[in-house]
mmCIF file of C-alpha atoms and ligand atoms in Angstrom:
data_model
loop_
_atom_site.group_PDB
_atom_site.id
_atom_site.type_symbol
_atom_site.label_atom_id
_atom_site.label_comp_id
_atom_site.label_asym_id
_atom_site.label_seq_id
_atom_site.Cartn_x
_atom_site.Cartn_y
_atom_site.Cartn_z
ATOM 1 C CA UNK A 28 247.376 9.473 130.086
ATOM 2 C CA UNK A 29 243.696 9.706 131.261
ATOM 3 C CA UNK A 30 243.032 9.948 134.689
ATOM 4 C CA UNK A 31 239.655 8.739 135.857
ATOM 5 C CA UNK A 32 237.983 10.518 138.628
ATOM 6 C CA UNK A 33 235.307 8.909 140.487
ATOM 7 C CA UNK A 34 233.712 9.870 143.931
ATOM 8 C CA UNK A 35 232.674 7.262 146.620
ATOM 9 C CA UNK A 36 230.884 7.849 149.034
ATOM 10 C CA UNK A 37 229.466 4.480 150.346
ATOM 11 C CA UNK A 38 231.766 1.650 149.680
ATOM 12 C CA UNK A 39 229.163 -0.936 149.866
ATOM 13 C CA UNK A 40 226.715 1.024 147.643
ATOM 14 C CA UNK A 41 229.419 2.439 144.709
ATOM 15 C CA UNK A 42 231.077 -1.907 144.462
ATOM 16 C CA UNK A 43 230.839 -1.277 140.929
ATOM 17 C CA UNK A 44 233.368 1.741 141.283
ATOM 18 C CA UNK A 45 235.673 -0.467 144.027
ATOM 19 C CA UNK A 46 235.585 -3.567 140.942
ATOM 20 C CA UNK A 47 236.601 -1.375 138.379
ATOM 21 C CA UNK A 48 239.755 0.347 140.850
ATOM 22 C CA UNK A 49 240.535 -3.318 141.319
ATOM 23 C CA UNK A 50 240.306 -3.784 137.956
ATOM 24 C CA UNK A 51 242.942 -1.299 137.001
ATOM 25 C CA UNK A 52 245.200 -2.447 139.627
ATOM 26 C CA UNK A 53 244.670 -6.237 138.868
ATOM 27 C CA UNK A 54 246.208 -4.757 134.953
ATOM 28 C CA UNK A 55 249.209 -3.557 136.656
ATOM 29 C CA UNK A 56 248.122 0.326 136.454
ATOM 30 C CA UNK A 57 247.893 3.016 139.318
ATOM 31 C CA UNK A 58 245.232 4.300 141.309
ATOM 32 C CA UNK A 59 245.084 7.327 144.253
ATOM 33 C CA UNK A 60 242.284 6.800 146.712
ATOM 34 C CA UNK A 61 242.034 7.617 150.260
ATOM 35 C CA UNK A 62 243.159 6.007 153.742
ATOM 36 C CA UNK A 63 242.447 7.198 156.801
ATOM 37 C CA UNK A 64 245.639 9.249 157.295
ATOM 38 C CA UNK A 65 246.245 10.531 153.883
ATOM 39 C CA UNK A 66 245.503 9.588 150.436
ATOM 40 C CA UNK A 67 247.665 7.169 148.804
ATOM 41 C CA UNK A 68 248.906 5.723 145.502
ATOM 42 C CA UNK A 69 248.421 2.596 145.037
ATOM 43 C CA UNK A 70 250.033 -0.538 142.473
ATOM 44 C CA UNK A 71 249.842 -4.111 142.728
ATOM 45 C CA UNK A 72 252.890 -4.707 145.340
ATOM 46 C CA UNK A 73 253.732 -8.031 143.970
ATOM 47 C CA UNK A 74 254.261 -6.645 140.097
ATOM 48 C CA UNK A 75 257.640 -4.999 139.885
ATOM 49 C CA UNK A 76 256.596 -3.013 136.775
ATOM 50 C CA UNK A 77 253.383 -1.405 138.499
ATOM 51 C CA UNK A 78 255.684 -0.395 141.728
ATOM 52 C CA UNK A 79 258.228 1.378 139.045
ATOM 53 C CA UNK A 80 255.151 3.076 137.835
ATOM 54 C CA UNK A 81 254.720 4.726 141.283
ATOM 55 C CA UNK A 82 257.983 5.934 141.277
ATOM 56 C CA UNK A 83 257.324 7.626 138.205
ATOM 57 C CA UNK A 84 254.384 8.986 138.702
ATOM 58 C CA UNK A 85 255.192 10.980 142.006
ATOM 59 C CA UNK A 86 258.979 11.597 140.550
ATOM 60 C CA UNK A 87 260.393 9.764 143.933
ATOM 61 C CA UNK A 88 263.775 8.826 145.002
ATOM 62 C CA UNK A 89 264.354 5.228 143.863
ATOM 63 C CA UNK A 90 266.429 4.439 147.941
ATOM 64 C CA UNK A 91 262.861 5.283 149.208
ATOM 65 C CA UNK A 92 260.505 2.332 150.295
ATOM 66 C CA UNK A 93 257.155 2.141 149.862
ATOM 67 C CA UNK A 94 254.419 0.270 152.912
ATOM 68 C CA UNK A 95 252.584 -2.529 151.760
ATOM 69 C CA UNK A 96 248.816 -2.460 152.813
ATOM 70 C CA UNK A 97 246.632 -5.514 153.481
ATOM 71 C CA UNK A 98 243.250 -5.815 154.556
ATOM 72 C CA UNK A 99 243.734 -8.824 157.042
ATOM 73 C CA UNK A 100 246.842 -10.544 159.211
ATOM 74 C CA UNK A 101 246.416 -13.885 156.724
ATOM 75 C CA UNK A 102 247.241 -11.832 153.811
ATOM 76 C CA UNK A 103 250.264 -10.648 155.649
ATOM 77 C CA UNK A 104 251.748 -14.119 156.702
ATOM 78 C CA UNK A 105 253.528 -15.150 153.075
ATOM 79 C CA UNK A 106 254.965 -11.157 152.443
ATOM 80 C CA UNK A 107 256.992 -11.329 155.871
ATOM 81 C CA UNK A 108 259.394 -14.189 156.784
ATOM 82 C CA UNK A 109 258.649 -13.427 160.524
ATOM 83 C CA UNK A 110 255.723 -12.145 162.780
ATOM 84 C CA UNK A 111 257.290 -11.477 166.398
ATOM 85 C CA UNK A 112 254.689 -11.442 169.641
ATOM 86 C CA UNK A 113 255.447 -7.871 169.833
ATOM 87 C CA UNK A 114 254.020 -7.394 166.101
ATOM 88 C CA UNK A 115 251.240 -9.577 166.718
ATOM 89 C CA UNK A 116 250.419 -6.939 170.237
ATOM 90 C CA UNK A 117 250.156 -3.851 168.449
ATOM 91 C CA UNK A 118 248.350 -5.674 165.473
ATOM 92 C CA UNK A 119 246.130 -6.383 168.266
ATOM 93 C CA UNK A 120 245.700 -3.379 169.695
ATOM 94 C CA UNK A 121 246.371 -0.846 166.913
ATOM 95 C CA UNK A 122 245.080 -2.186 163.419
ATOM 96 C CA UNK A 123 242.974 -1.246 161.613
ATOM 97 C CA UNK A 124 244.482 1.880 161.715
ATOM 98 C CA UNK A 125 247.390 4.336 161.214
ATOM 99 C CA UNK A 126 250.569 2.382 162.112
ATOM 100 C CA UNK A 127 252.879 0.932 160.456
ATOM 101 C CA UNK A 128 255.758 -1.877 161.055
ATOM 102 C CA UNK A 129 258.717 -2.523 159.719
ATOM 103 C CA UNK A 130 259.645 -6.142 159.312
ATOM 104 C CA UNK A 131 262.104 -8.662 158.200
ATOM 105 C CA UNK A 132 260.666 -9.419 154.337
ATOM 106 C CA UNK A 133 260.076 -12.828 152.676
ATOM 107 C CA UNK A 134 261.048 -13.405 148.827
ATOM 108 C CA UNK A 135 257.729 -12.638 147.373
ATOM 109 C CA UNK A 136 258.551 -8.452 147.635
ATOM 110 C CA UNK A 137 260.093 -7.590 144.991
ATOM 111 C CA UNK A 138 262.988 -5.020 145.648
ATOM 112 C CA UNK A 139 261.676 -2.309 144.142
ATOM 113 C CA UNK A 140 259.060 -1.887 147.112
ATOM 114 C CA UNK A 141 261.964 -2.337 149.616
ATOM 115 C CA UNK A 142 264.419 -0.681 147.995
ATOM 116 C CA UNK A 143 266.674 -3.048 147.918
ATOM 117 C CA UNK A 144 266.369 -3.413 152.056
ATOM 118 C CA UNK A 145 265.934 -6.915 153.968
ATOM 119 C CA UNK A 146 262.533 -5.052 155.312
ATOM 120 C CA UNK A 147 258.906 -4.115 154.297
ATOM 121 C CA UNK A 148 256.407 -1.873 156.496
ATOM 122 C CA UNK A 149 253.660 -2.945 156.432
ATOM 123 C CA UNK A 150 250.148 -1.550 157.111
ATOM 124 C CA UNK A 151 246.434 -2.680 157.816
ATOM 125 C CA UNK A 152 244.513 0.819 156.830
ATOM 126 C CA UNK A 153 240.867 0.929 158.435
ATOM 127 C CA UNK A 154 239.401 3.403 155.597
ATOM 128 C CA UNK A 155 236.491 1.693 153.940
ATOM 129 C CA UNK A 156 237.279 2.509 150.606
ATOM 130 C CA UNK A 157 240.800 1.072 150.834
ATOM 131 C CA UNK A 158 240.022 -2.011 152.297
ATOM 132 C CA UNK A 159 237.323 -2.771 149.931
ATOM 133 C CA UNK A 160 239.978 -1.997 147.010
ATOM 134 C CA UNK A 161 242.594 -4.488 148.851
ATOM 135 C CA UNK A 162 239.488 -6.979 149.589
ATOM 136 C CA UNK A 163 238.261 -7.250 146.113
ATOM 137 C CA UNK A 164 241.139 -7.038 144.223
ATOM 138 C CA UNK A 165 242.819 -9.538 146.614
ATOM 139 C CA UNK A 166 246.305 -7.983 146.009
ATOM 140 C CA UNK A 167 248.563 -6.474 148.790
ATOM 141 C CA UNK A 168 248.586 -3.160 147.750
ATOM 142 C CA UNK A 169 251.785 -0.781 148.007
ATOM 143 C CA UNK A 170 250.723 2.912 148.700
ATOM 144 C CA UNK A 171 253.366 5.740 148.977
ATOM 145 C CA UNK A 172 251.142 9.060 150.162
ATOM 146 C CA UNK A 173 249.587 10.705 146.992
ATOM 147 C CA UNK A 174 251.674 13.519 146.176
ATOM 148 C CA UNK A 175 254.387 14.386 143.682
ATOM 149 C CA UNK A 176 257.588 13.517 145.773
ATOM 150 C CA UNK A 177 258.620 16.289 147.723
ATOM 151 C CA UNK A 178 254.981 18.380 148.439
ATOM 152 C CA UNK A 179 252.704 17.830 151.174
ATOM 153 C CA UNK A 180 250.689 14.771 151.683
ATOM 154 C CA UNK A 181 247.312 14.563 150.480
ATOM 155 C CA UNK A 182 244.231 14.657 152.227
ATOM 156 C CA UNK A 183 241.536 15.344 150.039
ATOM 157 C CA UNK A 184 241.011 14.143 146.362
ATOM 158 C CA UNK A 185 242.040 18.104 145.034
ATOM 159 C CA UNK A 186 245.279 17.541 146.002
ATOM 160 C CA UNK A 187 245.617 14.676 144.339
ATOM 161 C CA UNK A 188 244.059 15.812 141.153
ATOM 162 C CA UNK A 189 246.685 19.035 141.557
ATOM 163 C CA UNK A 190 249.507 16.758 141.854
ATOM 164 C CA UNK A 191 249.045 13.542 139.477
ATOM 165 C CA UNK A 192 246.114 14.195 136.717
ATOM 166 C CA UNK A 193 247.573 12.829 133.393
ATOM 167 C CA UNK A 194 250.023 10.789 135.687
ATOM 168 C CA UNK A 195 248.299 7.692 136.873
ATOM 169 C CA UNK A 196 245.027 5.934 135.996
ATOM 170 C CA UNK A 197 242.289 6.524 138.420
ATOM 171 C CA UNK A 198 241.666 8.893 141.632
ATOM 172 C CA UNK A 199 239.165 7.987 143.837
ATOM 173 C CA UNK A 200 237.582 11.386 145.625
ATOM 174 C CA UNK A 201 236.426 9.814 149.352
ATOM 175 C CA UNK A 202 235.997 12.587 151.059
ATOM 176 C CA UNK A 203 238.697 14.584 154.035
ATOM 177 C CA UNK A 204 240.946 12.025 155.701
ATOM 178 C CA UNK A 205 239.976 12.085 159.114
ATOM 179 C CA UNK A 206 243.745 11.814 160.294
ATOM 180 C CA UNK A 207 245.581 14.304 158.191
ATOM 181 C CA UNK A 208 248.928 12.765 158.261
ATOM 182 C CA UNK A 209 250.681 9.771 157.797
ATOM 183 C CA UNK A 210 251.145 6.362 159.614
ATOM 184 C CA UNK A 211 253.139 6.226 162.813
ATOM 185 C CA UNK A 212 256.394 3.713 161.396
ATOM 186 C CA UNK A 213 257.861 1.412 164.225
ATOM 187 C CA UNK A 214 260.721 -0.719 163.450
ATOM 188 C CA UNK A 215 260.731 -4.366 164.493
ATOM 189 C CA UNK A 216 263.094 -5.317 163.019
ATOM 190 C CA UNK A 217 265.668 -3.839 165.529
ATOM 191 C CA UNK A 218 265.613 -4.790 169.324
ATOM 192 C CA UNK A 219 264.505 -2.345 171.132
ATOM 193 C CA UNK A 220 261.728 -1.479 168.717
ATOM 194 C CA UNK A 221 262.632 1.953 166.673
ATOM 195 C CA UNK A 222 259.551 5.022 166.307
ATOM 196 C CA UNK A 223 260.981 5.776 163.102
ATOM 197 C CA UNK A 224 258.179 8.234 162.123
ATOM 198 C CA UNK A 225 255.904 9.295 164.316
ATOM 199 C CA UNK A 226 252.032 9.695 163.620
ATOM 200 C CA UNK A 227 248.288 9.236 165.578
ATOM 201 C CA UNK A 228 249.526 5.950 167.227
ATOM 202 C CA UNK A 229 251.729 8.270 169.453
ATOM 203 C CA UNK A 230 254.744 7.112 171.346
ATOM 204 C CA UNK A 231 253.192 7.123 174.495
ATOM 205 C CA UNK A 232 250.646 4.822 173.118
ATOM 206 C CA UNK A 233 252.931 2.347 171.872
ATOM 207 C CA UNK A 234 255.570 2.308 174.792
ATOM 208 C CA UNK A 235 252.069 1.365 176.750
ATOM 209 C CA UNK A 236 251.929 -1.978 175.017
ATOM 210 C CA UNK A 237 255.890 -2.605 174.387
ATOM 211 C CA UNK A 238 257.433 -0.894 177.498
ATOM 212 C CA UNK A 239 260.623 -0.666 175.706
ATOM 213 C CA UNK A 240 260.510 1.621 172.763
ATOM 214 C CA UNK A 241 263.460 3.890 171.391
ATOM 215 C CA UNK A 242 262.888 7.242 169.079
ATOM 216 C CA UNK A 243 264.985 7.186 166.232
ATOM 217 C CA UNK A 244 266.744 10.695 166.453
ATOM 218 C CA UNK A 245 265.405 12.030 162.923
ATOM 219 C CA UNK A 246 262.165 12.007 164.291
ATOM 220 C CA UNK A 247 262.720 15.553 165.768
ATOM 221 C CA UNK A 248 265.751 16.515 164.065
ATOM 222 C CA UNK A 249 267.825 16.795 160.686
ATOM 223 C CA UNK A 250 269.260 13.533 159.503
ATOM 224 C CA UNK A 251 273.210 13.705 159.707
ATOM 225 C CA UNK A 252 274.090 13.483 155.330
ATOM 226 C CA UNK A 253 276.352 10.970 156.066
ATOM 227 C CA UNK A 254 274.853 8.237 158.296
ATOM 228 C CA UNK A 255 272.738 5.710 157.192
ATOM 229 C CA UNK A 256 268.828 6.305 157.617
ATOM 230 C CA UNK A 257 266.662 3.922 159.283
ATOM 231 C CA UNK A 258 263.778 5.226 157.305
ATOM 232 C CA UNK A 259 264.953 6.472 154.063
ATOM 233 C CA UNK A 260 262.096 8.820 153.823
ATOM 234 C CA UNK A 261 263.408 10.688 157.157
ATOM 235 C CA UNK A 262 265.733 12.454 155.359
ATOM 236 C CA UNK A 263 264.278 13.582 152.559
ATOM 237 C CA UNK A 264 263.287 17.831 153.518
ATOM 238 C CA UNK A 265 259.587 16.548 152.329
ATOM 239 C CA UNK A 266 255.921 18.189 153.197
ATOM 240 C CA UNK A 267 257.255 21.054 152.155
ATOM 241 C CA UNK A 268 255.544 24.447 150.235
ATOM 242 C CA UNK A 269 257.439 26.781 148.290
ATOM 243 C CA UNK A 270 257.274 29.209 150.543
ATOM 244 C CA UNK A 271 260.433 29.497 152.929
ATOM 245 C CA UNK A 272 259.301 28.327 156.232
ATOM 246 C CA UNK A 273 260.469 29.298 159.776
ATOM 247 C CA UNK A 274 259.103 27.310 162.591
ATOM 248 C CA UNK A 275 259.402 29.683 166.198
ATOM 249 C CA UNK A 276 258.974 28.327 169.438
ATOM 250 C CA UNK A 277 257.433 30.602 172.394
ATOM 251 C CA UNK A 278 254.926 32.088 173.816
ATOM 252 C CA UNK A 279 252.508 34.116 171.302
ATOM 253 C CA UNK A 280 253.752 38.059 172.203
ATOM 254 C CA UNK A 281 257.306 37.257 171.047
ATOM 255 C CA UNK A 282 256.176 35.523 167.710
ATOM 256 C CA UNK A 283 253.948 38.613 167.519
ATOM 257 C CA UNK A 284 256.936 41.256 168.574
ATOM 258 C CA UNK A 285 259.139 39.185 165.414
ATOM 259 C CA UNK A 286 256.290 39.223 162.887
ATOM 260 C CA UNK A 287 255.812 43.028 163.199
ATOM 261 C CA UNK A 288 259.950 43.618 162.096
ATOM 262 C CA UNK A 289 259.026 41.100 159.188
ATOM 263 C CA UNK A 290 257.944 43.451 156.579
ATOM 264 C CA UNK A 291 255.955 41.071 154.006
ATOM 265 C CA UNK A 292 255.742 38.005 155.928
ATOM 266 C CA UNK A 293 253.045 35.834 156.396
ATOM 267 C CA UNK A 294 251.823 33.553 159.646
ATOM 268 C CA UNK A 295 250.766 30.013 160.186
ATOM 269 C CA UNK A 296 249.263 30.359 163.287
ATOM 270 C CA UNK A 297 246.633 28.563 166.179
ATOM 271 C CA UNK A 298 242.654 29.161 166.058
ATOM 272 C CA UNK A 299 242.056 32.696 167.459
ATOM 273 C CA UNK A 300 245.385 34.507 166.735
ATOM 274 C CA UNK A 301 244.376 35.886 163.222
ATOM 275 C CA UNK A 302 242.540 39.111 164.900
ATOM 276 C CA UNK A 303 245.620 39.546 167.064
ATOM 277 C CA UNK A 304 247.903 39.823 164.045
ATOM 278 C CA UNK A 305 245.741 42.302 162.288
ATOM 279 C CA UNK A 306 248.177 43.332 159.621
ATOM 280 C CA UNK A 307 249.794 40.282 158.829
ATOM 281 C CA UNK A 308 248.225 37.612 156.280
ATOM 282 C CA UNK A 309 247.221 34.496 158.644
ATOM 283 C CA UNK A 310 246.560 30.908 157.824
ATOM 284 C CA UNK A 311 245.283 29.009 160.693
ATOM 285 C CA UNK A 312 246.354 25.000 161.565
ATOM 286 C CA UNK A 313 244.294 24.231 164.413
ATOM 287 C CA UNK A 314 243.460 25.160 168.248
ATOM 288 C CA UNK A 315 247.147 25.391 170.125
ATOM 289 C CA UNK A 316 245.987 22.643 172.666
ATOM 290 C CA UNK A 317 244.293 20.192 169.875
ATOM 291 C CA UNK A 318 246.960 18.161 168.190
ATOM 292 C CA UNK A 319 244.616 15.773 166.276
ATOM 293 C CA UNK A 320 242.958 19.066 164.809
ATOM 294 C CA UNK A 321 245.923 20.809 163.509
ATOM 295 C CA UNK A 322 247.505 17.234 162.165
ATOM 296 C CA UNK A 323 243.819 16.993 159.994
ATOM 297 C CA UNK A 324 244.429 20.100 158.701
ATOM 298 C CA UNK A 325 248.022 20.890 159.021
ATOM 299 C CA UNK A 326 249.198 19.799 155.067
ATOM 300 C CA UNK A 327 245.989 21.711 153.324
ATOM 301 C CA UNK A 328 247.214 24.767 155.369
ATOM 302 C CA UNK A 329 251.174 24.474 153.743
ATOM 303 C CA UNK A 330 249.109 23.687 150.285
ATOM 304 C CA UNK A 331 247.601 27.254 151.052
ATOM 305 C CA UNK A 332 250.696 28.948 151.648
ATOM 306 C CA UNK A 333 251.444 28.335 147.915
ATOM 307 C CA UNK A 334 247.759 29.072 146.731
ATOM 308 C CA UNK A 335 248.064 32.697 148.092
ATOM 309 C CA UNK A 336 251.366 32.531 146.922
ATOM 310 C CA UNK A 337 253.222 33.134 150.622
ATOM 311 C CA UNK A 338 257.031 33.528 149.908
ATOM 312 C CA UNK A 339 257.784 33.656 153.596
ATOM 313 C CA UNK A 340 256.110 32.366 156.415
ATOM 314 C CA UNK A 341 256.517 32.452 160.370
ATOM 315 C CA UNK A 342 254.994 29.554 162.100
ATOM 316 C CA UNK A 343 253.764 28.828 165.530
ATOM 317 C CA UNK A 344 255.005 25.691 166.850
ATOM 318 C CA UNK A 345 253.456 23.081 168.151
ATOM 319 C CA UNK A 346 254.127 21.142 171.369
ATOM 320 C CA UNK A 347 255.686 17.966 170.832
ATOM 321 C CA UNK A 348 254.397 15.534 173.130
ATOM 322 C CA UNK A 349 251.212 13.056 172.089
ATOM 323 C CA UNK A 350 250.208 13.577 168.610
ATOM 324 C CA UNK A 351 251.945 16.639 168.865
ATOM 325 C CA UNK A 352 255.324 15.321 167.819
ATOM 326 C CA UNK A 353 253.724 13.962 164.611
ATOM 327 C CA UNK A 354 252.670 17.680 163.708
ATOM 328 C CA UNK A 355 255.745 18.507 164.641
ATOM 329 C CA UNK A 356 258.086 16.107 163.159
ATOM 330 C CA UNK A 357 256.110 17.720 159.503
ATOM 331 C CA UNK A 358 255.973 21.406 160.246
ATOM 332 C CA UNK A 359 260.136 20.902 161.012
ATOM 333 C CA UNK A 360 260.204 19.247 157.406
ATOM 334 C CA UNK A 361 258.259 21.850 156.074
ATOM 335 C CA UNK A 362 260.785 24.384 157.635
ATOM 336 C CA UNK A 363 263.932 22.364 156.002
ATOM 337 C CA UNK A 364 264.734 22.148 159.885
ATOM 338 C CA UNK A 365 264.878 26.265 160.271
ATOM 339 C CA UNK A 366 263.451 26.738 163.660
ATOM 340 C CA UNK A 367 263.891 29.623 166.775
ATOM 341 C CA UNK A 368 263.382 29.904 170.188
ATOM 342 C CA UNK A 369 262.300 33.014 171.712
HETATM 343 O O1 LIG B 425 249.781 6.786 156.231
HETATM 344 C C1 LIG B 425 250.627 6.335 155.456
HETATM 345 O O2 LIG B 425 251.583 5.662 155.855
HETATM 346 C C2 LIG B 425 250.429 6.636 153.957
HETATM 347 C C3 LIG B 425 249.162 5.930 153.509
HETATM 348 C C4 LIG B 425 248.953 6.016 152.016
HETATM 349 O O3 LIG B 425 249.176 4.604 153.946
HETATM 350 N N1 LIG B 425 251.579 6.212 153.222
HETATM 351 C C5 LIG B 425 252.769 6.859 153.307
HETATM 352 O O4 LIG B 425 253.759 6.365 152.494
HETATM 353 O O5 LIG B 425 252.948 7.818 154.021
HETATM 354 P P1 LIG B 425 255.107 7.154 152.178
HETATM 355 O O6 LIG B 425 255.766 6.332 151.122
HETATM 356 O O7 LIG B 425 254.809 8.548 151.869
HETATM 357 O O8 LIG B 425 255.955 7.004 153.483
HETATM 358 C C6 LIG B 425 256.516 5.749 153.841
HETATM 359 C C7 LIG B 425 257.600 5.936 154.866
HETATM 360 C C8 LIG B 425 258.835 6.556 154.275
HETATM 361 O O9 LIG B 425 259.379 7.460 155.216
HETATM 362 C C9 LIG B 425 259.735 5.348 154.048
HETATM 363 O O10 LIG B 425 261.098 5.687 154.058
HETATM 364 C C10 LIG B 425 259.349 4.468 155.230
HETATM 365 O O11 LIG B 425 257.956 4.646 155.374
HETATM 366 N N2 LIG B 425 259.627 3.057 154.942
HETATM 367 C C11 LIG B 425 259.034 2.249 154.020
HETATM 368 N N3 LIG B 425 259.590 1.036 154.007
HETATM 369 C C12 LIG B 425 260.548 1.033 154.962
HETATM 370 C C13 LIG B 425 261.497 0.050 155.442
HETATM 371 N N4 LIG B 425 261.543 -1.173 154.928
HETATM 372 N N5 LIG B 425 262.331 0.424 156.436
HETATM 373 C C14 LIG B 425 262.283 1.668 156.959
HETATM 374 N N6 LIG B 425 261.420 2.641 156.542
HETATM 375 C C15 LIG B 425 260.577 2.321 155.565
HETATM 376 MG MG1 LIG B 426 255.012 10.528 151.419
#
């Protein structure tokens, strides 16, 4: 297949590049094009045959589900069969934007989006270019992140040409994504409401509006094989390079101390540390007390490990609280769950 690549810049001013993406989705094909977390691929979510498409395309799990994204809460009423208060408060105080709920589905989502589930999650992105593809299209648009299944998210247009060129119909280059990583997922369709996956909306944030909400326990640790996930996604090792990733807790002289018995070993480390770690090849995520910096640039930093080829790689850890927990909860991924504590 041909893949188109187009750049917009200015939704507004490139319409006739948004009309022909709707275009292609309107004909049932697929098309990669950026949100404000990471980039996504999208299909018509109503047309069974496009959704398989995505499937195919990024070489994912059939038992995974994908979100549904919608530009406004009108197009959302007839794809859920119900909207509870507590929805309808973080709609209100969270989207546009990187969250995303899980709700009780109508009929009109087909199972392959849902995976068979009684759910959907659903999503109302903020990123120009993606709500002018949902607005002029007028389709609900299902978007898994951009990436062949199993590497990390996208969140700039190479990636997406690295991982799908020849595989779907269009990518749409728009630029960095100014979050880095993917939707926070909340569950409503439990009671208490379940943080499934955690992202920019952070838990703090959301228990500030609910009060009552509960942290699903894959969200900082390894889903047991045999119990059921809540997000099928969760279990998957995901985000992850080839290199063979250790995450270490502790303070910055011990990871230093371990790296210099490591003959060979690379380090993913905070802004400033590379000229303390003068022999050892560095790749830096982000300033240790800045969680929204190292989640922006936290997934091209694992796509770098492979670029300079990195078969083993120490990494600082982050602290979990705030948005820290959403780096975290990827960099654990990333690791296949290997982490110390010195
Ligand atoms: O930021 C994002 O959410 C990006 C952009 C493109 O919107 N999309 C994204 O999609 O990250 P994906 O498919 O990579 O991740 C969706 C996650 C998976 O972990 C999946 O298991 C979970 O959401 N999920 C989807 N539907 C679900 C459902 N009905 N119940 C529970 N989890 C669900
Ligand atoms: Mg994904």
């Amino acid at each position: 297949m041909n893949t188109e690549i187009v750049k917009i810049e200015d939704a507004q001013r490139d319409l006739p590049l948004i009309r022909r993406a709707a275009d292609v989705l309107l004909a049932g094909g697929l098309v990669a094009l950026p949100t404000e977390t990471v980039y996504g691929l999208a299909a018509n979510a109503l047309d069974k045959n496009a959704v398989r498409k995505i499937f195919a395309a990024k070489g994912r799990p059939q038992d995974n589900p994908l979100i549904v994204h919608v530009a406004g809460l009108k197009e959302l009423e007839p794809l859920v069969a119900r909207f509870p208060d507590k929805a309808a408060l973080l709609a209100e105080e969270f989207w546009p934007g990187p969250l995303t709920m899980v709700l009780p589905k109508s009929g009109l989502i087909p199972d392959a989006v849902s995976a068979g589930l009684p759910t959907v999650a659903v999503r109302m992105p903020s990123h120009p270019v993606m709500r002018a593809v949902i607005s002029v299209s007028g389709l609900p648009l299902a978007a898994p992140s951009a990436n062949r299944s199993g590497h990390p998210s996208p969140t700039e247009a190479r990636h997406c040409i690295d991982d799908l060129s020849g595989k779907v119909d269009m990518i749409i280059d728009g630029g960095e994504c100014s979050v880095g990583l993917e939707s926070t997922v909340i569950s409503l369709a439990c009671e208490p409401p379940l943080l499934l996956r955690p992202g920019a909306v952070t838990l703090e944030q959301l228990r500030a509006v609910l009060d009552d909400v509960e942290c699903d326990g894959a969200v900082s640790g390894r889903m047991n094989e045999n119990t059921q996930a809540s997000s099928p996604g969760m279990k998957y090792k995901h985000y992850a390079p080839d290199a063979k990733i250790t995450l270490v807790h502790g303070a910055f002289e011990s990871f230093a101390r371990l790296l210099s018995e490591q003959n060979g070993s690379a380090a993913l480390v905070f802004d400033g540390e590379e000229p303390l770690l003068p022999q050892i090849c560095c790749i830096a995520y982000g300033p240790k007390n800045d969680p929204a910096h190292q989640a922006r640039h936290l997934f091209s930093a694992l796509r770098e490990l492979d670029t300079r080829g990195f078969r083993r790689v120490y990494a600082r850890a982050p602290k979990p609280h705030g948005m820290g927990l959403a780096v975290y909860n990827r960099l654990l991924r990333a690791a296949a769950f290997d982490e110390i504590y010195l």
